[in-house]
Amino acid sequence: LSENGYPGRGVVLGRFEQDHWGGLYWIMGRSANSRNRCLRYENEILRTEPADPALVEDPSLILYNAIKRWDKTLVVSNGSQTDVIVESLKKGKNLAEGMDSQYHEPDEPNFTPRISGILDLRKSTPQIWLSSLRKSQIVDSESDHAIYHYRQFAEGLGVGLTTYLHNGSPLPTYDRPPMILPLVGNLKEIVEQYWKCLQSEHLISLAGFRIDNFSLEQEMHIINRYEPKSYKPNDEQSALFNGFILEPGEITRRYDELVDGNVDISFDLT
């Protein structure tokens, strides 16, 4: 992982010590629009948001809930599918069933995979699910769904997926099994270890999260390259932002469904 100059976004889930589980989520960016982000944790939701709202060019695919908790589960993903998975869990579905209607991202020519995970604490032995939806190698309009299910887990280890194998143009999809990665130390130490491991000009934000298997007490530690700028829009600008800035606990619009043909996202922030 440390030798990968551009793994893109990453999801890691695992077991810290006996009764504590959790993982990591990070974001990277090469374009100005993608780099203009930070991670914010509020009301048990970790979301991406603009570091400077005045510089947002296109919110599609970059603003979303990255981690949400429902019941005794934690859902993490690199896009709007976080909310889709939570709703599917409420209906009694597993990760494979919840992702059945989803596809890779439409960001041609990269066609970034959608990577997701569930930490399920509802059983006596917690379980981990990971998934990667990659552009199909058989039918261009389809996605190949790779699902990984871990029913037993050793302490101090995690499993992780990234979006890309390495830097390039176009970016090559990470199409291999999940990496086995260490989760050793307290949460702050682990986050700092991975920040150092991933450190490059492209790394934007990294969050580590830990939850007690019994009390469900949750801890979050975040490192942001860019701290969010204070910004309060007037009434007209608030209307323009409606549907593009995430409010705690909900997404008001599916960003990956927005296309230039049916929405105008231009606005004046002066």
Short mmCIF file of C-alpha atoms in Angstrom, two decimals, residues 34-240:
data_model
loop_
_atom_site.label_atom_id
_atom_site.label_comp_id
_atom_site.label_asym_id
_atom_site.label_seq_id
_atom_site.Cartn_x
_atom_site.Cartn_y
_atom_site.Cartn_z
CA SER A 34 -11.72 16.59 -6.05
CA ARG A 35 -9.07 18.04 -3.73
CA ASN A 36 -11.42 20.69 -2.37
CA ARG A 37 -12.81 18.35 0.29
CA CYS A 38 -12.54 17.34 3.92
CA LEU A 39 -14.17 14.76 6.17
CA ARG A 40 -16.62 15.80 8.87
CA TYR A 41 -18.15 13.62 11.60
CA GLU A 42 -21.48 14.59 13.11
CA ASN A 43 -24.48 12.69 14.49
CA GLU A 44 -22.75 9.33 13.94
CA ILE A 45 -22.27 10.12 10.23
CA LEU A 46 -18.95 10.72 8.50
CA ARG A 47 -19.41 12.70 5.32
CA THR A 48 -17.34 14.47 2.72
CA GLU A 49 -17.93 18.17 2.37
CA PRO A 50 -16.28 21.07 0.54
CA ALA A 51 -13.27 22.59 2.25
CA ASP A 52 -14.23 25.83 0.49
CA PRO A 53 -17.83 25.91 -0.83
CA ALA A 54 -16.96 28.88 -3.04
CA LEU A 55 -14.65 26.66 -5.10
CA VAL A 56 -17.05 23.78 -5.79
CA GLU A 57 -17.18 23.07 -9.51
CA ASP A 58 -19.22 19.84 -9.61
CA PRO A 59 -20.59 18.10 -6.50
CA SER A 60 -21.46 14.86 -8.28
CA LEU A 61 -19.48 11.84 -7.04
CA ILE A 62 -17.43 13.82 -4.50
CA LEU A 63 -19.98 14.74 -1.78
CA TYR A 64 -21.64 11.88 0.08
CA ASN A 65 -22.09 10.10 3.41
CA ALA A 66 -19.01 7.90 3.79
CA ILE A 67 -19.95 6.15 7.06
CA LYS A 68 -23.36 5.64 8.64
CA ARG A 69 -24.42 3.56 11.58
CA TRP A 70 -27.69 1.66 11.70
CA ASP A 71 -28.68 -0.61 14.57
CA LYS A 72 -25.56 -2.68 15.32
CA THR A 73 -23.99 -2.16 11.91
CA LEU A 74 -21.53 0.34 10.47
CA VAL A 75 -21.63 0.98 6.73
CA VAL A 76 -18.73 2.59 4.89
CA SER A 77 -18.34 3.35 1.20
CA ASN A 78 -16.82 5.71 -1.35
CA GLY A 79 -20.12 7.12 -2.60
CA SER A 80 -23.87 7.50 -2.38
CA GLN A 81 -24.26 3.74 -2.01
CA THR A 82 -23.70 4.19 1.74
CA ASP A 83 -27.32 5.29 2.05
CA VAL A 84 -28.53 2.59 -0.35
CA ILE A 85 -26.87 -0.10 1.79
CA VAL A 86 -28.33 1.28 5.03
CA GLU A 87 -31.84 1.23 3.55
CA SER A 88 -31.31 -2.34 2.32
CA LEU A 89 -30.17 -3.44 5.80
CA LYS A 90 -33.39 -2.03 7.22
CA LYS A 91 -35.24 -4.38 4.83
CA GLY A 92 -33.27 -7.40 6.00
CA LYS A 93 -30.93 -7.62 2.99
CA ASN A 94 -27.20 -8.35 3.05
CA LEU A 95 -24.51 -6.40 1.22
CA ALA A 96 -24.71 -8.44 -1.99
CA GLU A 97 -28.48 -7.97 -2.17
CA GLY A 98 -28.26 -4.30 -1.25
CA MET A 99 -25.77 -3.56 -4.02
CA ASP A 100 -27.64 -5.52 -6.69
CA SER A 101 -29.05 -2.37 -8.31
CA GLN A 102 -25.79 -0.40 -8.16
CA TYR A 103 -23.07 0.16 -10.76
CA HIS A 104 -19.53 1.47 -10.94
CA GLU A 105 -19.12 5.24 -11.16
CA PRO A 106 -19.76 6.81 -14.58
CA ASP A 107 -16.53 8.83 -14.58
CA GLU A 108 -15.21 7.91 -18.01
CA PRO A 109 -12.44 7.00 -18.80
CA ASN A 110 -11.58 5.82 -15.26
CA PHE A 111 -14.90 4.12 -14.42
CA THR A 112 -14.02 4.16 -10.72
CA PRO A 113 -15.24 1.12 -8.78
CA ARG A 114 -17.70 1.54 -5.94
CA ILE A 115 -16.10 0.04 -2.84
CA SER A 116 -18.19 -0.64 0.26
CA GLY A 117 -18.13 -2.47 3.55
CA ILE A 118 -20.32 -3.50 6.46
CA LEU A 119 -19.19 -4.15 10.00
CA ASP A 120 -22.00 -6.29 11.39
CA LEU A 121 -22.12 -6.55 15.19
CA ARG A 122 -25.58 -8.10 15.40
CA LYS A 123 -24.31 -11.67 15.89
CA SER A 124 -22.31 -13.00 18.81
CA THR A 125 -19.27 -13.07 16.51
CA PRO A 126 -19.02 -9.83 14.48
CA GLN A 127 -18.75 -10.26 10.73
CA ILE A 128 -17.27 -8.16 7.95
CA TRP A 129 -18.50 -7.70 4.40
CA LEU A 130 -16.64 -5.95 1.57
CA SER A 131 -17.73 -5.32 -2.00
CA SER A 132 -16.28 -3.83 -5.16
CA LEU A 133 -18.39 -2.94 -8.19
CA ARG A 134 -16.07 -2.73 -11.20
CA LYS A 135 -16.71 -2.00 -14.84
CA SER A 136 -17.49 -5.30 -16.51
CA GLN A 137 -14.86 -6.84 -18.75
CA ILE A 138 -17.63 -8.58 -20.70
CA VAL A 139 -20.43 -6.02 -21.16
CA ASP A 140 -19.41 -2.35 -21.21
CA SER A 141 -22.62 -1.09 -19.61
CA GLU A 142 -22.50 -3.60 -16.75
CA SER A 143 -20.58 -3.93 -13.48
CA ASP A 144 -18.87 -6.99 -12.07
CA HIS A 145 -19.83 -7.44 -8.40
CA ALA A 146 -17.12 -8.88 -6.15
CA ILE A 147 -18.37 -9.68 -2.63
CA TYR A 148 -16.18 -10.79 0.28
CA HIS A 149 -17.59 -12.15 3.55
CA TYR A 150 -15.46 -12.72 6.67
CA ARG A 151 -17.11 -14.70 9.47
CA GLN A 152 -14.08 -14.96 11.80
CA PHE A 153 -11.39 -12.39 12.41
CA ALA A 154 -8.05 -12.18 14.22
CA GLU A 155 -7.13 -9.26 16.47
CA GLY A 156 -4.93 -6.53 15.04
CA LEU A 157 -5.83 -7.18 11.41
CA GLY A 158 -8.06 -5.59 8.81
CA VAL A 159 -9.05 -6.18 5.20
CA GLY A 160 -9.07 -3.34 2.71
CA LEU A 161 -9.99 -2.28 -0.80
CA THR A 162 -8.83 0.71 -2.80
CA THR A 163 -10.21 2.12 -6.01
CA TYR A 164 -7.00 2.06 -8.09
CA LEU A 165 -3.95 -0.15 -8.55
CA HIS A 166 -1.65 2.83 -9.10
CA ASN A 167 -1.46 6.22 -10.78
CA GLY A 168 -2.08 6.42 -14.49
CA SER A 169 -4.23 7.81 -17.28
CA PRO A 170 -6.75 6.35 -17.26
CA LEU A 171 -6.49 5.14 -13.68
CA PRO A 172 -6.32 1.31 -13.52
CA THR A 173 -9.02 -0.29 -11.37
CA TYR A 174 -8.01 -2.23 -8.26
CA ASP A 175 -9.24 -5.67 -9.34
CA ARG A 176 -7.57 -7.91 -6.77
CA PRO A 177 -8.77 -9.52 -3.50
CA PRO A 178 -8.81 -7.34 -0.38
CA MET A 179 -5.45 -6.59 1.19
CA ILE A 180 -4.73 -7.89 4.69
CA LEU A 181 -3.57 -4.88 6.70
CA PRO A 182 -2.43 -4.21 10.30
CA LEU A 183 -4.58 -2.43 12.88
CA VAL A 184 -2.19 -2.24 15.82
CA GLY A 185 -2.19 0.49 18.47
CA ASN A 186 -4.77 2.96 19.70
CA LEU A 187 -6.99 4.70 17.15
CA LYS A 188 -4.93 7.90 16.95
CA GLU A 189 -1.74 5.90 16.42
CA ILE A 190 -3.31 3.80 13.67
CA VAL A 191 -4.65 6.85 11.83
CA GLU A 192 -1.26 8.53 12.01
CA GLN A 193 0.46 5.34 10.79
CA TYR A 194 -1.77 5.17 7.72
CA TRP A 195 -1.52 8.90 7.06
CA LYS A 196 2.26 8.48 6.94
CA CYS A 197 1.97 5.30 4.86
CA LEU A 198 -0.31 6.96 2.29
CA GLN A 199 1.35 10.35 2.42
CA SER A 200 1.53 11.98 -0.98
CA GLU A 201 0.42 15.23 -2.51
CA HIS A 202 -2.87 13.53 -3.45
CA LEU A 203 -3.94 12.43 0.06
CA ILE A 204 -6.76 14.72 1.24
CA SER A 205 -8.41 13.21 4.32
CA LEU A 206 -8.26 10.07 6.45
CA ALA A 207 -10.62 8.92 9.20
CA GLY A 208 -10.27 6.08 11.68
CA PHE A 209 -13.25 4.72 13.57
CA ARG A 210 -13.59 2.25 16.42
CA ILE A 211 -16.65 0.78 18.11
CA ASP A 212 -17.07 -1.36 21.22
CA ASN A 213 -18.78 -4.63 20.36
CA PHE A 214 -20.93 -4.57 23.52
CA SER A 215 -21.51 -0.96 24.57
CA LEU A 216 -21.50 0.30 20.94
CA GLU A 217 -19.54 3.30 22.15
CA GLN A 218 -17.93 4.82 19.08
CA GLU A 219 -14.71 6.79 18.55
CA MET A 220 -13.61 8.74 15.47
CA HIS A 221 -10.26 10.34 14.64
CA ILE A 222 -9.83 12.44 11.49
CA ILE A 223 -6.90 14.08 9.73
CA ASN A 224 -7.80 16.68 7.08
CA ARG A 225 -5.26 18.33 4.80
CA TYR A 226 -7.65 21.24 4.37
CA GLU A 227 -9.82 22.54 7.18
CA PRO A 228 -13.30 23.71 6.14
CA LYS A 229 -13.72 27.43 5.65
CA SER A 230 -16.47 29.18 7.53
CA TYR A 231 -19.25 30.06 5.11
CA LYS A 232 -22.85 31.12 5.63
CA PRO A 233 -24.84 31.61 2.41
CA ASN A 234 -27.65 34.12 2.06
CA ASP A 235 -31.19 32.92 1.33
CA GLU A 236 -30.71 32.92 -2.44
CA GLN A 237 -27.47 30.98 -2.21
CA SER A 238 -28.99 28.53 0.27
CA ALA A 239 -31.65 27.70 -2.34
CA LEU A 240 -28.96 27.14 -4.92
#
